[in-house]
Short mmCIF file of C-alpha atoms in Angstrom, two decimals:
data_model
loop_
_atom_site.label_atom_id
_atom_site.label_comp_id
_atom_site.label_asym_id
_atom_site.label_seq_id
_atom_site.Cartn_x
_atom_site.Cartn_y
_atom_site.Cartn_z
CA UNK L 3 -130.01 -48.99 100.06
CA UNK L 4 -129.60 -48.13 96.36
CA UNK L 5 -132.23 -45.45 95.88
CA UNK L 6 -134.51 -42.85 97.42
CA UNK L 7 -137.13 -41.41 95.10
CA UNK L 8 -139.62 -38.70 96.10
CA UNK L 9 -143.16 -39.10 94.81
CA UNK L 10 -145.22 -36.50 92.99
CA UNK L 11 -148.97 -36.17 93.39
CA UNK L 12 -150.72 -38.49 90.92
CA UNK L 13 -149.07 -41.27 88.92
CA UNK L 14 -145.44 -42.27 89.50
CA UNK L 15 -144.32 -45.01 87.09
CA UNK L 16 -141.13 -46.80 87.99
CA UNK L 17 -138.64 -49.29 86.53
CA UNK L 18 -135.26 -49.20 84.76
CA UNK L 19 -136.45 -47.65 81.48
CA UNK L 20 -135.83 -43.93 81.19
CA UNK L 21 -139.43 -43.42 80.09
CA UNK L 22 -140.50 -43.91 83.73
CA UNK L 23 -141.01 -41.02 86.07
CA UNK L 24 -138.82 -42.86 88.61
CA UNK L 25 -135.82 -44.71 87.23
CA UNK L 26 -134.61 -47.80 89.10
CA UNK L 27 -131.15 -49.36 88.58
CA UNK L 28 -130.54 -50.94 85.16
CA UNK L 29 -130.88 -54.51 86.43
CA UNK L 30 -134.49 -53.92 87.40
CA UNK L 31 -137.37 -54.68 84.99
CA UNK L 32 -138.01 -51.93 82.43
CA UNK L 33 -141.36 -51.08 84.01
CA UNK L 34 -142.46 -52.60 87.30
CA UNK L 35 -145.57 -50.60 87.97
CA UNK L 36 -147.03 -47.32 89.13
CA UNK L 37 -147.60 -45.76 92.52
CA UNK L 38 -150.55 -43.41 92.58
CA UNK L 39 -150.40 -40.75 95.27
CA UNK L 40 -153.65 -39.05 96.25
CA UNK L 41 -152.83 -36.79 99.20
CA UNK L 42 -151.72 -39.29 101.90
CA UNK L 43 -153.22 -42.34 100.15
CA UNK L 44 -150.71 -44.38 98.11
CA UNK L 45 -151.67 -47.24 95.85
CA UNK L 46 -149.40 -49.63 93.90
CA UNK L 47 -150.52 -51.00 90.53
CA UNK L 48 -148.30 -53.69 89.01
CA UNK L 49 -147.58 -54.15 85.31
CA UNK L 50 -149.43 -57.24 84.00
CA UNK L 51 -146.34 -59.32 83.12
CA UNK L 52 -144.34 -58.44 86.26
CA UNK L 53 -144.29 -60.46 89.45
CA UNK L 54 -144.26 -58.36 92.62
CA UNK L 55 -144.81 -59.87 96.05
CA UNK L 56 -145.65 -58.57 99.50
CA UNK L 57 -145.17 -60.95 102.47
CA UNK L 58 -144.52 -63.71 99.97
CA UNK L 59 -147.84 -63.25 98.21
CA UNK L 60 -148.07 -61.97 94.64
CA UNK L 61 -149.95 -58.65 94.35
CA UNK L 62 -151.36 -56.76 91.40
CA UNK L 63 -152.71 -53.70 93.21
CA UNK L 64 -152.40 -52.73 96.81
CA UNK L 65 -152.83 -49.75 99.13
CA UNK L 66 -149.51 -49.09 100.82
CA UNK L 67 -148.71 -48.48 104.48
CA UNK L 68 -145.82 -46.08 105.06
CA UNK L 69 -142.86 -46.53 107.43
CA UNK L 70 -144.29 -44.27 110.14
CA UNK L 71 -147.20 -46.67 110.53
CA UNK L 72 -144.82 -49.10 112.17
CA UNK L 73 -145.88 -51.76 109.65
CA UNK L 74 -144.83 -50.57 106.20
CA UNK L 75 -145.86 -52.51 103.10
CA UNK L 76 -142.66 -54.02 101.67
CA UNK L 77 -142.80 -54.90 98.00
CA UNK L 78 -140.31 -57.20 96.27
CA UNK L 79 -139.18 -58.17 92.77
CA UNK L 80 -136.08 -60.29 92.30
CA UNK L 81 -133.36 -58.89 94.57
CA UNK L 82 -135.14 -55.58 94.99
CA UNK L 83 -137.16 -54.52 98.03
CA UNK L 84 -138.96 -51.18 98.41
CA UNK L 85 -141.37 -49.38 100.69
CA UNK L 86 -142.76 -45.91 101.26
CA UNK L 87 -141.24 -43.44 103.73
CA UNK L 88 -142.62 -40.12 104.87
CA UNK L 89 -140.33 -37.24 105.86
CA UNK L 90 -142.04 -33.97 106.69
CA UNK L 91 -144.76 -33.64 104.07
CA UNK L 92 -142.83 -35.66 101.44
CA UNK L 93 -143.41 -39.31 100.50
CA UNK L 94 -140.71 -41.39 98.83
CA UNK L 95 -139.72 -44.87 97.69
CA UNK L 96 -136.82 -46.30 99.64
CA UNK L 97 -135.17 -48.98 97.50
CA UNK L 98 -132.89 -51.82 98.60
CA UNK L 99 -131.03 -54.35 96.45
CA UNK L 100 -130.00 -57.57 98.21
CA UNK L 101 -127.34 -58.09 95.51
CA UNK L 102 -125.88 -54.59 95.85
CA UNK L 103 -122.07 -54.50 95.63
CA UNK L 104 -121.86 -52.70 99.02
CA UNK L 105 -123.15 -55.83 100.73
CA UNK L 106 -120.52 -58.12 99.21
CA UNK L 107 -117.77 -55.55 99.51
CA UNK L 108 -118.61 -54.53 103.09
CA UNK L 109 -115.69 -54.51 105.45
CA UNK L 110 -115.73 -54.35 109.21
CA UNK L 111 -116.13 -50.97 110.83
CA UNK L 112 -113.13 -49.74 112.76
CA UNK L 113 -113.69 -48.92 116.37
CA UNK L 114 -111.75 -47.26 119.11
CA UNK L 115 -110.46 -49.71 121.68
CA UNK L 116 -112.96 -50.23 124.49
CA UNK L 117 -112.11 -47.86 127.29
CA UNK L 118 -113.87 -48.02 130.63
CA UNK L 119 -113.17 -44.31 131.15
CA UNK L 120 -115.89 -43.65 128.52
CA UNK L 121 -118.43 -45.59 130.56
CA UNK L 122 -119.61 -42.61 132.55
CA UNK L 123 -121.95 -42.32 135.53
CA UNK L 124 -124.43 -39.61 134.52
CA UNK L 125 -127.55 -37.92 135.85
CA UNK L 126 -130.89 -37.60 134.11
CA UNK L 127 -132.60 -34.29 134.82
CA UNK L 128 -136.22 -34.57 133.63
CA UNK L 129 -138.06 -31.59 132.30
CA UNK L 130 -141.29 -30.60 134.00
CA UNK L 131 -142.93 -31.58 130.72
CA UNK L 132 -141.23 -32.89 127.55
CA UNK L 133 -139.46 -30.14 125.69
CA UNK L 134 -139.78 -29.73 121.92
CA UNK L 135 -136.35 -29.66 120.27
CA UNK L 136 -135.34 -29.13 116.66
CA UNK L 137 -133.61 -32.06 115.03
CA UNK L 138 -132.15 -31.27 111.58
CA UNK L 139 -131.89 -34.00 108.94
CA UNK L 140 -129.44 -34.85 106.20
CA UNK L 141 -132.18 -33.74 103.73
CA UNK L 142 -131.97 -30.17 104.97
CA UNK L 143 -135.29 -30.36 106.79
CA UNK L 144 -135.93 -29.88 110.49
CA UNK L 145 -138.02 -32.29 112.56
CA UNK L 146 -139.65 -31.49 115.89
CA UNK L 147 -138.99 -34.07 118.57
CA UNK L 148 -139.80 -34.26 122.26
CA UNK L 149 -136.94 -34.54 124.75
CA UNK L 150 -137.93 -35.80 128.23
CA UNK L 151 -134.95 -34.19 129.94
CA UNK L 152 -131.21 -33.62 129.97
CA UNK L 153 -128.38 -36.07 130.54
CA UNK L 154 -125.69 -34.33 132.57
CA UNK L 155 -122.19 -35.76 133.00
CA UNK L 156 -118.67 -34.80 134.01
CA UNK L 157 -115.53 -35.86 132.19
CA UNK L 158 -112.06 -34.78 133.25
CA UNK L 159 -113.51 -32.13 135.55
CA UNK L 160 -115.68 -30.49 132.85
CA UNK L 161 -119.45 -30.60 132.78
CA UNK L 162 -121.42 -31.53 129.65
CA UNK L 163 -125.09 -32.22 128.79
CA UNK L 164 -127.06 -33.96 126.09
CA UNK L 165 -130.74 -33.82 125.10
CA UNK L 166 -132.04 -37.28 124.24
CA UNK L 167 -135.36 -38.31 122.77
CA UNK L 168 -137.43 -41.17 124.09
CA UNK L 169 -136.90 -44.63 122.57
CA UNK L 170 -139.48 -46.86 124.22
CA UNK L 171 -138.38 -47.09 127.87
CA UNK L 172 -134.83 -46.03 126.94
CA UNK L 173 -133.21 -42.88 125.61
CA UNK L 174 -131.71 -42.15 122.21
CA UNK L 175 -128.95 -39.61 121.70
CA UNK L 176 -127.80 -38.03 118.44
CA UNK L 177 -124.52 -36.30 119.09
CA UNK L 178 -121.37 -34.84 117.52
CA UNK L 179 -118.01 -34.18 119.11
CA UNK L 180 -114.54 -32.97 118.18
CA UNK L 181 -113.75 -36.26 116.43
CA UNK L 182 -116.69 -35.72 113.99
CA UNK L 183 -115.31 -35.27 110.46
CA UNK L 184 -111.94 -36.56 111.54
CA UNK L 185 -111.75 -40.03 113.10
CA UNK L 186 -115.54 -40.40 113.17
CA UNK L 187 -118.42 -39.71 110.80
CA UNK L 188 -118.83 -36.02 110.10
CA UNK L 189 -122.59 -35.86 110.69
CA UNK L 190 -122.37 -37.37 114.15
CA UNK L 191 -123.18 -40.68 115.77
CA UNK L 192 -126.03 -42.44 117.59
CA UNK L 193 -126.14 -43.84 121.11
CA UNK L 194 -128.84 -45.71 122.98
CA UNK L 195 -128.88 -45.22 126.77
CA UNK L 196 -130.71 -47.46 129.23
CA UNK L 197 -133.44 -45.76 131.23
CA UNK L 198 -132.37 -44.02 134.44
CA UNK L 199 -132.93 -45.75 137.76
CA UNK L 200 -135.29 -44.56 140.48
CA UNK L 201 -132.77 -41.90 141.53
CA UNK L 202 -132.33 -40.69 137.93
CA UNK L 203 -128.85 -42.16 137.68
CA UNK L 204 -127.79 -43.73 134.42
CA UNK L 205 -124.75 -45.06 132.56
CA UNK L 206 -123.56 -43.18 129.44
CA UNK L 207 -121.38 -45.72 127.59
CA UNK L 208 -119.78 -44.01 124.63
CA UNK L 209 -118.10 -47.33 123.67
CA UNK L 210 -121.51 -48.18 122.21
CA UNK L 211 -121.69 -45.13 119.93
CA UNK L 212 -122.36 -46.13 116.34
CA UNK L 213 -122.62 -44.67 112.85
CA UNK L 214 -125.98 -43.60 111.40
CA UNK L 215 -127.13 -45.21 108.10
CA UNK L 216 -126.05 -42.12 106.12
CA UNK L 217 -122.43 -43.05 106.88
CA UNK L 218 -122.89 -45.93 104.44
CA UNK L 219 -125.27 -44.67 101.78
CA UNK L 220 -126.36 -41.32 100.29
CA UNK L 221 -129.96 -42.58 100.18
CA UNK L 222 -130.56 -42.49 103.94
CA UNK L 223 -132.56 -39.74 105.64
CA UNK L 224 -130.67 -39.51 108.94
CA UNK L 225 -131.39 -37.09 111.77
CA UNK L 226 -128.45 -34.90 112.72
CA UNK L 227 -127.33 -33.74 116.14
CA UNK L 228 -129.49 -30.99 117.71
CA UNK L 229 -127.55 -27.83 118.47
CA UNK L 230 -127.27 -28.72 122.15
CA UNK L 231 -125.73 -32.10 121.41
CA UNK L 232 -122.56 -30.83 119.72
CA UNK L 233 -119.97 -31.55 122.39
CA UNK L 234 -116.71 -29.61 122.66
CA UNK L 235 -114.75 -32.71 123.56
CA UNK L 236 -113.04 -35.53 121.66
CA UNK L 237 -114.98 -38.71 122.36
CA UNK L 238 -112.46 -41.39 121.36
CA UNK L 239 -114.88 -44.27 121.83
CA UNK L 240 -117.32 -46.28 119.72
CA UNK L 241 -117.33 -46.64 115.95
CA UNK L 242 -114.99 -44.75 113.66
CA UNK L 243 -115.86 -43.48 110.19
CA UNK L 244 -116.59 -46.07 107.51
CA UNK L 245 -114.62 -45.53 104.32
CA UNK L 246 -114.99 -41.98 103.06
CA UNK L 247 -118.53 -41.58 104.40
CA UNK L 248 -121.24 -39.66 102.51
#
């Protein structure tokens, strides 16, 4: 990702020229087009001499689906790809460049050595009804998410718990621990957990913990750990920090 640009109501021209409302990187065309925002309706209008495609088909004007629709409209010009995201009540252009230096310069992510001790038998304790929890974001906003229950586990004779959110049939955990900001990314890590069995037993494998997108780019809009998911333990498993982080 090389850009995140929030849209104003009305016309939002974009391209590399500084006369645009939204300024793309200098290797983009001077003016690509305009996105017109009318409340929640977003329409793209292309400049006459510019070629922009969606699903391989050239487009001149098009109403845009956002990311939360599950089928966002992805527009492309040269090495650039962009689509509309919605966060809270804000809409923005998320821009990618397939020729971005980060892609060619990317190095492998260091990990802790796999340790079976961090593959923990845990218990899922469902709530009577899903509980609304506050999930802060890197943007400084707070999202409301539903947690179906708690994951409770014991490590070295101490009890801990996490509040996941549903991810299809599985569970998704955003957590921080005492390695956060030291060996691991300061804003926490992500972990998918397979659904509990019929007795509500599950496996919590911290060896699979991984960095959120905001560990690699300042243009991501990552969720951060809820207050209850900040563990007072050093989880020396999973991915370590990448570079200096963001």
